[in-house]
mmCIF file of C-alpha atoms in Angstrom:
data_model
loop_
_atom_site.group_PDB
_atom_site.id
_atom_site.type_symbol
_atom_site.label_atom_id
_atom_site.label_comp_id
_atom_site.label_asym_id
_atom_site.label_seq_id
_atom_site.Cartn_x
_atom_site.Cartn_y
_atom_site.Cartn_z
ATOM 1 C CA MET A 1214 -0.001 -0.020 -0.129
ATOM 2 C CA ASP A 1215 1.313 3.435 -1.053
ATOM 3 C CA LEU A 1216 1.011 6.633 1.131
ATOM 4 C CA ASP A 1217 -0.351 9.653 -0.449
ATOM 5 C CA VAL A 1218 -1.176 13.232 1.021
ATOM 6 C CA LEU A 1219 -4.298 15.213 0.836
ATOM 7 C CA TYR A 1220 -4.420 18.988 1.004
ATOM 8 C CA GLU A 1221 -7.530 21.210 1.566
ATOM 9 C CA ILE A 1222 -5.581 24.170 2.937
ATOM 10 C CA ASP A 1223 -7.160 24.433 6.464
ATOM 11 C CA VAL A 1224 -7.266 27.951 7.719
ATOM 12 C CA PRO A 1225 -9.239 27.883 10.990
ATOM 13 C CA LYS A 1226 -10.385 30.813 13.070
ATOM 14 C CA PRO A 1227 -9.398 32.353 15.258
ATOM 15 C CA TRP A 1228 -7.166 34.456 12.974
ATOM 16 C CA ASN A 1229 -4.435 36.818 14.549
ATOM 17 C CA ALA A 1230 -6.193 39.678 13.262
ATOM 18 C CA PRO A 1231 -9.703 41.000 12.079
ATOM 19 C CA HIS A 1232 -10.774 40.570 8.439
ATOM 20 C CA PRO A 1233 -9.254 41.438 6.034
ATOM 21 C CA HIS A 1234 -5.822 41.407 7.191
ATOM 22 C CA GLY A 1235 -5.908 38.413 9.701
ATOM 23 C CA GLN A 1236 -7.687 36.285 6.867
ATOM 24 C CA ARG A 1237 -5.286 37.127 4.336
ATOM 25 C CA ALA A 1238 -2.258 36.649 6.528
ATOM 26 C CA ALA A 1239 -3.600 33.239 7.578
ATOM 27 C CA GLU A 1240 -4.425 32.002 4.249
ATOM 28 C CA GLN A 1241 -0.897 32.961 2.838
ATOM 29 C CA ARG A 1242 0.966 31.055 5.515
ATOM 30 C CA ALA A 1243 -1.068 28.075 5.189
ATOM 31 C CA TYR A 1244 -0.350 27.964 1.473
ATOM 32 C CA ARG A 1245 3.385 28.681 2.028
ATOM 33 C CA GLU A 1246 3.757 25.811 4.558
ATOM 34 C CA ALA A 1247 1.552 23.628 2.713
ATOM 35 C CA VAL A 1248 4.098 23.941 -0.408
ATOM 36 C CA GLU A 1249 7.004 23.273 2.042
ATOM 37 C CA GLN A 1250 5.362 20.234 3.476
ATOM 38 C CA ILE A 1251 4.446 18.730 -0.247
ATOM 39 C CA ARG A 1252 8.138 19.456 -1.122
ATOM 40 C CA LEU A 1253 9.174 17.271 1.799
ATOM 41 C CA ALA A 1254 6.633 14.560 0.992
ATOM 42 C CA ASP A 1255 8.179 14.405 -2.437
ATOM 43 C CA ARG A 1256 11.694 13.824 -1.034
ATOM 44 C CA VAL A 1257 10.724 11.192 1.375
ATOM 45 C CA GLY A 1258 8.709 8.684 -0.937
ATOM 46 C CA PHE A 1259 4.870 9.688 -0.996
ATOM 47 C CA ARG A 1260 3.207 8.609 -4.177
ATOM 48 C CA THR A 1261 0.868 11.228 -4.655
ATOM 49 C CA VAL A 1262 -0.477 14.919 -3.476
ATOM 50 C CA TRP A 1263 -4.134 15.451 -4.031
ATOM 51 C CA ALA A 1264 -5.335 18.960 -3.980
ATOM 52 C CA VAL A 1265 -9.260 19.721 -3.622
ATOM 53 C CA GLU A 1266 -11.329 21.738 -5.431
ATOM 54 C CA HIS A 1267 -13.742 23.308 -2.956
ATOM 55 C CA HIS A 1268 -15.582 27.028 -2.786
ATOM 56 C CA PHE A 1269 -16.691 28.762 -0.062
ATOM 57 C CA ARG A 1270 -15.655 26.454 2.570
ATOM 58 C CA GLU A 1271 -14.878 28.325 5.997
ATOM 59 C CA GLY A 1272 -11.801 27.242 7.879
ATOM 60 C CA ARG A 1273 -11.796 23.674 6.520
ATOM 61 C CA SER A 1274 -10.805 24.227 2.859
ATOM 62 C CA HIS A 1275 -9.555 27.320 1.275
ATOM 63 C CA CYS A 1276 -8.250 25.731 -2.125
ATOM 64 C CA PRO A 1277 -10.499 26.534 -4.867
ATOM 65 C CA ALA A 1278 -8.050 26.426 -7.626
ATOM 66 C CA PRO A 1279 -5.900 23.145 -7.504
ATOM 67 C CA GLU A 1280 -4.640 23.576 -10.957
ATOM 68 C CA VAL A 1281 -2.816 26.598 -9.712
ATOM 69 C CA LEU A 1282 -1.135 24.891 -6.738
ATOM 70 C CA LEU A 1283 -0.383 21.684 -8.608
ATOM 71 C CA GLY A 1284 1.243 23.695 -11.537
ATOM 72 C CA HIS A 1285 3.370 25.413 -8.831
ATOM 73 C CA LEU A 1286 4.244 22.186 -7.415
ATOM 74 C CA ALA A 1287 5.072 20.645 -10.749
ATOM 75 C CA ALA A 1288 8.237 22.946 -10.813
ATOM 76 C CA LEU A 1289 9.115 22.419 -7.248
ATOM 77 C CA THR A 1290 8.974 18.567 -7.090
ATOM 78 C CA GLU A 1291 10.401 15.549 -8.839
ATOM 79 C CA ARG A 1292 8.759 12.317 -8.502
ATOM 80 C CA ILE A 1293 5.406 12.657 -6.490
ATOM 81 C CA ARG A 1294 2.304 12.657 -8.505
ATOM 82 C CA LEU A 1295 -0.105 15.361 -8.825
ATOM 83 C CA GLY A 1296 -3.663 14.684 -8.044
ATOM 84 C CA PHE A 1297 -6.703 16.735 -9.008
ATOM 85 C CA GLY A 1298 -8.835 15.621 -5.778
ATOM 86 C CA VAL A 1299 -11.130 16.502 -7.385
ATOM 87 C CA THR A 1300 -12.193 18.733 -10.647
ATOM 88 C CA LEU A 1301 -15.840 19.523 -10.087
ATOM 89 C CA THR A 1302 -17.227 18.262 -13.234
ATOM 90 C CA PRO A 1303 -20.959 18.763 -13.792
ATOM 91 C CA PHE A 1304 -21.983 21.549 -16.180
ATOM 92 C CA GLY A 1305 -21.727 24.935 -14.462
ATOM 93 C CA PHE A 1306 -18.539 24.732 -12.663
ATOM 94 C CA THR A 1307 -16.305 24.572 -15.480
ATOM 95 C CA PRO A 1308 -16.840 23.780 -19.032
ATOM 96 C CA PRO A 1309 -15.423 20.565 -20.089
ATOM 97 C CA GLN A 1310 -13.016 22.346 -22.526
ATOM 98 C CA ARG A 1311 -11.524 24.232 -19.596
ATOM 99 C CA VAL A 1312 -11.065 21.138 -17.540
ATOM 100 C CA ALA A 1313 -9.449 19.278 -20.347
ATOM 101 C CA GLU A 1314 -7.020 22.614 -20.969
ATOM 102 C CA LYS A 1315 -5.956 22.848 -17.106
ATOM 103 C CA VAL A 1316 -5.328 19.108 -16.505
ATOM 104 C CA ALA A 1317 -3.432 18.540 -19.624
ATOM 105 C CA THR A 1318 -1.273 21.681 -18.965
ATOM 106 C CA VAL A 1319 -0.533 20.403 -15.442
ATOM 107 C CA ASP A 1320 0.392 16.903 -17.184
ATOM 108 C CA VAL A 1321 2.699 18.582 -19.538
ATOM 109 C CA VAL A 1322 4.659 21.091 -16.922
ATOM 110 C CA SER A 1323 4.891 18.082 -14.713
ATOM 111 C CA ASN A 1324 6.070 15.882 -17.512
ATOM 112 C CA GLY A 1325 3.218 13.290 -16.845
ATOM 113 C CA ARG A 1326 2.608 13.081 -13.219
ATOM 114 C CA VAL A 1327 -1.076 13.836 -13.034
ATOM 115 C CA GLU A 1328 -3.997 11.750 -11.356
ATOM 116 C CA TRP A 1329 -7.367 13.136 -12.568
ATOM 117 C CA GLY A 1330 -9.921 12.912 -9.811
ATOM 118 C CA THR A 1331 -13.487 13.937 -10.635
ATOM 119 C CA GLY A 1332 -16.616 14.537 -8.668
ATOM 120 C CA ARG A 1333 -20.100 16.429 -8.408
ATOM 121 C CA SER A 1334 -19.756 18.284 -4.988
ATOM 122 C CA THR A 1335 -22.697 19.132 -2.604
ATOM 123 C CA PRO A 1336 -25.805 21.679 -2.869
ATOM 124 C CA MET A 1337 -23.744 24.220 -1.070
ATOM 125 C CA GLU A 1338 -21.203 24.559 -3.847
ATOM 126 C CA GLN A 1339 -23.752 23.642 -6.545
ATOM 127 C CA THR A 1340 -26.373 26.221 -6.039
ATOM 128 C CA ALA A 1341 -23.681 28.749 -5.933
ATOM 129 C CA PHE A 1342 -22.577 27.893 -9.519
ATOM 130 C CA GLY A 1343 -26.257 27.260 -10.803
ATOM 131 C CA VAL A 1344 -25.473 23.559 -10.975
ATOM 132 C CA ASP A 1345 -28.615 21.353 -11.811
ATOM 133 C CA ARG A 1346 -28.327 18.831 -8.800
ATOM 134 C CA GLU A 1347 -30.758 16.395 -10.464
ATOM 135 C CA GLN A 1348 -28.746 16.217 -13.679
ATOM 136 C CA SER A 1349 -25.343 16.290 -11.683
ATOM 137 C CA ARG A 1350 -24.499 12.841 -11.990
ATOM 138 C CA ALA A 1351 -25.471 12.516 -15.806
ATOM 139 C CA ASP A 1352 -23.722 15.863 -16.413
ATOM 140 C CA TRP A 1353 -20.669 14.540 -14.684
ATOM 141 C CA ARG A 1354 -20.365 11.256 -16.699
ATOM 142 C CA GLU A 1355 -21.173 13.191 -20.000
ATOM 143 C CA ALA A 1356 -18.451 15.728 -19.217
ATOM 144 C CA ILE A 1357 -15.802 13.003 -18.559
ATOM 145 C CA GLU A 1358 -16.576 11.421 -21.962
ATOM 146 C CA ILE A 1359 -16.294 14.942 -23.573
ATOM 147 C CA VAL A 1360 -12.759 15.788 -21.857
ATOM 148 C CA THR A 1361 -11.316 12.451 -22.876
ATOM 149 C CA GLY A 1362 -12.608 13.041 -26.536
ATOM 150 C CA MET A 1363 -10.883 16.212 -26.278
ATOM 151 C CA TRP A 1364 -7.665 14.622 -25.370
ATOM 152 C CA ARG A 1365 -8.046 12.132 -27.896
ATOM 153 C CA GLU A 1366 -8.705 13.621 -31.174
ATOM 154 C CA GLU A 1367 -6.830 16.539 -33.088
ATOM 155 C CA TYR A 1368 -10.171 18.200 -33.557
ATOM 156 C CA PHE A 1369 -13.293 17.739 -31.522
ATOM 157 C CA ALA A 1370 -16.787 18.784 -31.863
ATOM 158 C CA TYR A 1371 -19.947 17.719 -29.794
ATOM 159 C CA GLU A 1372 -23.667 18.281 -29.663
ATOM 160 C CA SER A 1373 -26.104 16.800 -27.085
ATOM 161 C CA GLU A 1374 -29.028 17.959 -25.191
ATOM 162 C CA ARG A 1375 -26.913 19.223 -22.356
ATOM 163 C CA PHE A 1376 -23.676 20.458 -24.086
ATOM 164 C CA SER A 1377 -22.811 21.995 -27.504
ATOM 165 C CA PHE A 1378 -19.174 22.624 -28.773
ATOM 166 C CA PRO A 1379 -18.114 23.463 -32.303
ATOM 167 C CA ARG A 1380 -15.341 22.053 -34.152
ATOM 168 C CA ARG A 1381 -11.999 23.309 -32.295
ATOM 169 C CA MET A 1382 -8.398 21.697 -31.641
ATOM 170 C CA VAL A 1383 -8.363 21.682 -27.629
ATOM 171 C CA THR A 1384 -4.798 22.022 -26.583
ATOM 172 C CA PRO A 1385 -2.373 21.110 -25.224
ATOM 173 C CA LYS A 1386 -2.654 17.264 -25.121
ATOM 174 C CA PRO A 1387 -1.554 15.382 -21.933
ATOM 175 C CA VAL A 1388 1.968 13.741 -21.860
ATOM 176 C CA GLN A 1389 0.451 10.481 -20.606
ATOM 177 C CA ALA A 1390 -1.001 8.589 -23.278
ATOM 178 C CA PRO A 1391 -3.637 8.121 -23.931
ATOM 179 C CA HIS A 1392 -4.329 10.431 -20.881
ATOM 180 C CA PRO A 1393 -3.942 10.773 -17.083
ATOM 181 C CA PRO A 1394 -5.594 7.960 -14.930
ATOM 182 C CA CYS A 1395 -9.158 9.129 -13.920
ATOM 183 C CA TRP A 1396 -10.660 8.900 -10.421
ATOM 184 C CA MET A 1397 -14.141 9.323 -9.059
ATOM 185 C CA ALA A 1398 -14.804 10.717 -5.688
ATOM 186 C CA ALA A 1399 -17.299 8.612 -3.785
ATOM 187 C CA THR A 1400 -19.033 9.932 -0.841
ATOM 188 C CA SER A 1401 -22.865 9.170 -1.213
ATOM 189 C CA PRO A 1402 -24.644 5.669 -1.326
ATOM 190 C CA GLY A 1403 -23.895 3.562 -4.582
ATOM 191 C CA SER A 1404 -20.968 5.830 -5.777
ATOM 192 C CA ALA A 1405 -18.627 3.043 -5.263
ATOM 193 C CA GLU A 1406 -20.469 0.601 -7.609
ATOM 194 C CA VAL A 1407 -20.790 3.680 -10.080
ATOM 195 C CA ALA A 1408 -16.981 4.234 -10.141
ATOM 196 C CA GLY A 1409 -16.191 0.423 -10.543
ATOM 197 C CA ALA A 1410 -18.485 -0.190 -13.259
ATOM 198 C CA ALA A 1411 -17.261 2.983 -15.209
ATOM 199 C CA GLY A 1412 -13.547 1.794 -14.938
ATOM 200 C CA LEU A 1413 -12.618 4.758 -12.659
ATOM 201 C CA GLY A 1414 -10.317 4.795 -9.459
ATOM 202 C CA LEU A 1415 -11.922 4.992 -6.395
ATOM 203 C CA LEU A 1416 -11.106 7.904 -4.196
ATOM 204 C CA SER A 1417 -13.031 7.171 -0.894
ATOM 205 C CA PHE A 1418 -13.555 10.394 0.921
ATOM 206 C CA SER A 1419 -16.313 9.107 3.272
ATOM 207 C CA ILE A 1420 -15.404 9.686 6.701
ATOM 208 C CA MET A 1421 -17.353 9.461 10.037
ATOM 209 C CA GLN A 1422 -18.033 5.960 9.139
ATOM 210 C CA PRO A 1423 -16.240 2.739 11.075
ATOM 211 C CA LEU A 1424 -13.815 0.687 9.013
ATOM 212 C CA GLU A 1425 -16.621 -1.951 8.569
ATOM 213 C CA ALA A 1426 -18.629 0.634 6.249
ATOM 214 C CA MET A 1427 -15.366 1.303 4.171
ATOM 215 C CA ALA A 1428 -14.839 -2.362 3.740
ATOM 216 C CA ARG A 1429 -18.365 -2.831 2.344
ATOM 217 C CA GLN A 1430 -17.703 0.280 -0.084
ATOM 218 C CA VAL A 1431 -14.386 -1.352 -1.133
ATOM 219 C CA ALA A 1432 -16.144 -4.951 -1.834
ATOM 220 C CA ALA A 1433 -19.098 -3.152 -3.650
ATOM 221 C CA TYR A 1434 -16.412 -1.205 -6.055
ATOM 222 C CA ARG A 1435 -14.103 -4.558 -6.648
ATOM 223 C CA GLU A 1436 -17.342 -6.471 -7.389
ATOM 224 C CA ALA A 1437 -18.543 -3.598 -9.954
ATOM 225 C CA ALA A 1438 -14.917 -3.274 -11.197
ATOM 226 C CA ARG A 1439 -14.741 -7.007 -12.268
ATOM 227 C CA THR A 1440 -16.722 -6.383 -15.579
ATOM 228 C CA PRO A 1441 -16.423 -2.521 -16.023
ATOM 229 C CA SER A 1442 -17.828 -0.563 -19.049
ATOM 230 C CA PRO A 1443 -15.219 2.176 -19.070
ATOM 231 C CA ILE A 1444 -15.965 5.723 -19.893
ATOM 232 C CA THR A 1445 -12.406 6.657 -20.485
ATOM 233 C CA ASP A 1446 -9.531 5.480 -22.405
ATOM 234 C CA VAL A 1447 -7.483 4.431 -19.346
ATOM 235 C CA THR A 1448 -9.160 1.750 -16.950
ATOM 236 C CA THR A 1449 -8.048 2.483 -13.429
ATOM 237 C CA ASP A 1450 -8.601 -0.345 -10.839
ATOM 238 C CA ARG A 1451 -7.317 1.109 -7.627
ATOM 239 C CA VAL A 1452 -8.968 2.279 -4.359
ATOM 240 C CA SER A 1453 -7.856 4.982 -1.980
ATOM 241 C CA ALA A 1454 -9.065 6.384 1.381
ATOM 242 C CA TYR A 1455 -8.205 9.358 3.367
ATOM 243 C CA THR A 1456 -7.849 9.950 7.017
ATOM 244 C CA LEU A 1457 -6.351 12.085 9.726
ATOM 245 C CA VAL A 1458 -2.729 11.374 10.231
ATOM 246 C CA HIS A 1459 -0.502 12.545 12.841
ATOM 247 C CA ALA A 1460 2.900 11.124 14.208
ATOM 248 C CA ALA A 1461 3.754 11.854 17.803
ATOM 249 C CA ASP A 1462 5.098 9.402 20.527
ATOM 250 C CA ARG A 1463 2.771 11.150 23.114
ATOM 251 C CA PRO A 1464 0.062 13.183 21.309
ATOM 252 C CA SER A 1465 -0.424 16.698 23.015
ATOM 253 C CA ARG A 1466 -3.957 17.778 24.114
ATOM 254 C CA HIS A 1467 -3.859 20.406 21.366
ATOM 255 C CA VAL A 1468 -3.583 17.414 18.876
ATOM 256 C CA TRP A 1469 -6.741 15.878 20.222
ATOM 257 C CA ASP A 1470 -8.633 19.314 20.528
ATOM 258 C CA SER A 1471 -7.534 19.659 16.631
ATOM 259 C CA VAL A 1472 -9.251 16.404 15.890
ATOM 260 C CA ALA A 1473 -12.608 17.523 17.536
ATOM 261 C CA TRP A 1474 -12.493 20.731 15.817
ATOM 262 C CA TRP A 1475 -12.065 19.072 12.411
ATOM 263 C CA TYR A 1476 -14.935 16.640 13.086
ATOM 264 C CA ARG A 1477 -17.252 19.354 14.320
ATOM 265 C CA ASN A 1478 -16.569 21.483 11.465
ATOM 266 C CA LEU A 1479 -17.078 18.537 9.039
ATOM 267 C CA ALA A 1480 -20.356 17.398 10.903
ATOM 268 C CA GLN A 1481 -22.013 20.467 10.660
ATOM 269 C CA PHE A 1482 -21.350 21.054 7.094
ATOM 270 C CA THR A 1483 -22.574 17.616 6.309
ATOM 271 C CA LEU A 1484 -25.836 18.087 8.238
ATOM 272 C CA ASP A 1485 -26.421 21.496 6.638
ATOM 273 C CA TRP A 1486 -25.498 20.661 3.277
ATOM 274 C CA GLU A 1487 -25.300 16.961 2.489
ATOM 275 C CA LEU A 1488 -28.001 15.221 4.438
ATOM 276 C CA PRO A 1489 -30.987 17.751 4.644
ATOM 277 C CA HIS A 1490 -33.038 15.493 2.570
ATOM 278 C CA LEU A 1491 -32.730 12.604 4.697
ATOM 279 C CA THR A 1492 -34.649 11.534 7.638
ATOM 280 C CA PRO A 1493 -33.237 11.230 10.969
ATOM 281 C CA ASP A 1494 -33.251 7.285 10.688
ATOM 282 C CA GLU A 1495 -31.573 7.418 7.461
ATOM 283 C CA ARG A 1496 -29.069 9.954 8.536
ATOM 284 C CA GLU A 1497 -27.997 7.702 11.622
ATOM 285 C CA ARG A 1498 -27.447 4.704 9.180
ATOM 286 C CA THR A 1499 -25.465 6.692 6.793
ATOM 287 C CA PHE A 1500 -23.156 8.402 9.468
ATOM 288 C CA PRO A 1501 -23.752 6.678 12.937
ATOM 289 C CA PHE A 1502 -21.561 9.159 14.506
ATOM 290 C CA LEU A 1503 -22.961 12.459 13.363
ATOM 291 C CA THR A 1504 -25.480 13.065 15.883
ATOM 292 C CA PRO A 1505 -23.259 13.026 19.154
ATOM 293 C CA ILE A 1506 -20.552 15.257 17.017
ATOM 294 C CA ILE A 1507 -23.181 17.757 16.441
ATOM 295 C CA GLU A 1508 -24.180 17.810 20.091
ATOM 296 C CA GLY A 1509 -20.378 18.435 21.059
ATOM 297 C CA ASN A 1510 -19.452 14.756 22.024
ATOM 298 C CA VAL A 1511 -16.743 14.033 19.689
ATOM 299 C CA PRO A 1512 -15.985 10.443 20.444
ATOM 300 C CA VAL A 1513 -12.240 10.972 19.604
ATOM 301 C CA GLN A 1514 -10.858 7.970 21.493
ATOM 302 C CA GLU A 1515 -13.543 5.733 19.769
ATOM 303 C CA PHE A 1516 -12.406 7.117 16.282
ATOM 304 C CA SER A 1517 -8.657 6.398 17.425
ATOM 305 C CA ASP A 1518 -9.455 2.901 18.960
ATOM 306 C CA GLY A 1519 -11.190 1.826 15.748
ATOM 307 C CA ASP A 1520 -8.327 3.164 13.640
ATOM 308 C CA MET A 1521 -10.400 5.634 11.837
ATOM 309 C CA ILE A 1522 -7.748 8.106 12.502
ATOM 310 C CA LEU A 1523 -3.944 7.437 12.605
ATOM 311 C CA ILE A 1524 -2.473 9.292 15.536
ATOM 312 C CA GLY A 1525 0.527 7.812 17.668
ATOM 313 C CA ASP A 1526 4.182 7.011 17.173
ATOM 314 C CA ALA A 1527 5.209 5.091 13.848
ATOM 315 C CA GLU A 1528 4.792 1.758 15.396
ATOM 316 C CA THR A 1529 1.091 2.677 16.110
ATOM 317 C CA ILE A 1530 0.445 4.138 12.642
ATOM 318 C CA VAL A 1531 2.079 0.999 10.875
ATOM 319 C CA ARG A 1532 -0.430 -1.145 12.675
ATOM 320 C CA LYS A 1533 -3.287 0.925 11.946
ATOM 321 C CA ALA A 1534 -2.312 1.549 8.216
ATOM 322 C CA LYS A 1535 -2.123 -2.107 7.821
ATOM 323 C CA HIS A 1536 -5.740 -2.518 8.779
ATOM 324 C CA TYR A 1537 -6.393 -0.158 5.572
ATOM 325 C CA ALA A 1538 -4.238 -2.480 3.643
ATOM 326 C CA ASP A 1539 -6.140 -5.694 4.560
ATOM 327 C CA LEU A 1540 -9.642 -3.732 3.591
ATOM 328 C CA GLY A 1541 -7.987 -3.649 0.061
ATOM 329 C CA ILE A 1542 -6.910 -0.054 0.023
ATOM 330 C CA ASP A 1543 -3.971 0.815 -2.371
ATOM 331 C CA GLN A 1544 -3.357 4.369 -1.670
ATOM 332 C CA LEU A 1545 -3.748 5.517 1.999
ATOM 333 C CA ILE A 1546 -4.177 9.428 1.678
ATOM 334 C CA CYS A 1547 -2.776 11.096 4.733
ATOM 335 C CA TYR A 1548 -4.620 14.346 5.807
ATOM 336 C CA VAL A 1549 -1.565 15.875 7.698
ATOM 337 C CA GLN A 1550 -2.536 19.498 7.616
ATOM 338 C CA TRP A 1551 -5.703 19.972 9.710
ATOM 339 C CA GLY A 1552 -6.845 21.796 12.660
ATOM 340 C CA TYR A 1553 -4.465 23.801 14.776
ATOM 341 C CA LEU A 1554 -1.455 21.784 14.362
ATOM 342 C CA GLU A 1555 1.764 23.728 13.793
ATOM 343 C CA HIS A 1556 3.873 23.723 10.666
ATOM 344 C CA ARG A 1557 6.784 21.972 12.585
ATOM 345 C CA GLU A 1558 4.773 19.307 13.613
ATOM 346 C CA ILE A 1559 3.322 18.381 10.242
ATOM 347 C CA LEU A 1560 6.901 18.380 8.872
ATOM 348 C CA ARG A 1561 7.963 16.061 11.536
ATOM 349 C CA THR A 1562 4.896 13.661 10.854
ATOM 350 C CA ILE A 1563 5.602 13.776 7.110
ATOM 351 C CA GLU A 1564 9.340 12.792 7.883
ATOM 352 C CA ILE A 1565 8.330 9.709 10.297
ATOM 353 C CA LEU A 1566 6.159 8.639 7.583
ATOM 354 C CA GLY A 1567 8.403 8.755 4.932
ATOM 355 C CA LYS A 1568 11.243 7.126 6.770
ATOM 356 C CA GLU A 1569 9.676 4.758 9.039
ATOM 357 C CA VAL A 1570 6.007 4.087 7.883
ATOM 358 C CA ILE A 1571 6.482 3.860 3.938
ATOM 359 C CA PRO A 1572 9.114 1.069 3.969
ATOM 360 C CA GLU A 1573 6.994 -1.024 6.465
ATOM 361 C CA LEU A 1574 3.890 -0.691 4.301
ATOM 362 C CA ALA A 1575 5.909 -1.327 0.997
ATOM 363 C CA ALA A 1576 6.983 -4.591 2.399
ATOM 364 C CA TYR A 1577 3.614 -5.618 3.879
ATOM 365 C CA VAL A 1578 1.516 -8.407 2.436
ATOM 366 C CA PRO A 1579 -2.153 -7.554 3.098
ATOM 367 C CA LYS A 1580 -4.210 -10.596 4.761
ATOM 368 C CA GLY A 1581 -5.835 -12.482 2.153
ATOM 369 C CA THR A 1582 -3.484 -11.619 -0.705
ATOM 370 C CA ALA A 1583 -0.578 -13.839 0.165
ATOM 371 C CA ALA A 1584 0.246 -16.633 -2.505
#
């Protein structure tokens, strides 16, 4: 199992000064530190850095333009792959021709290191961009087919009920032939099966669920991926999952407080924007930990004991990470910049993961896969 890193660019309040100067200074510092951290991740052997595209998310994600961050990193790194995690693909967010252009450009300037993640987002972002939520999955699928066609063909034209494009040469073409691997973000029920059936890699961004729920999601993906009908020219059969990771021999109180802050922020967002249409019973089945978190009782110890988060010394992290490998995870995405963690602590985590954890996982044969 490989290790990746995920960056949302957390900029939690309180800032050191009122708006606008406090916000601007905090965001600029977060970006500078993230770049330094990712450069270290490149040197110590992480496989991929995933940069999100999120809009209007206070505190937990200040990264709306991953193509800019990844393009910057292309010149500052050598080996680490550069993952769009994700481009928001339904019509309304970004026209397919712009997705094709920006993803291919990063592939060119990085000499073929791009991983292309795709997704639909949530009502909070969809409504701000005028995206038709009921059509978002169909639009997502159609947009992927359009983008790959623009990469495949010298000149491309397209006409459908939802999208029209005159004959044009879309430039540049990506370095990777026929194009970068394509992934799908899976958070809603049934998404894993959709990804597997479409021949896409699975970006499992579900959290606030026991690992048993993740195991069911992986199993559903693997079953659907056995006989795919690919919608791109590259069939990807890999599973990734993300979680909070922090290396410390004796995690301090502020580490656990940062866990609690992060989960409260996520839970409130989930309740407000992702689950308003569900009944209380449906909500509990989907996210069994949601209610206690909203009520202020974040079960941090339960999350740690259940390996839902990886916090501790290197030995502890290796043991917990092997649990993910045993579930069939190919790439464990480490969310290392979160909450109120300090830059030096995050650098130390990345260094420990690179020197002590990555070699152990590279040599580990997951249960059930041994010859």
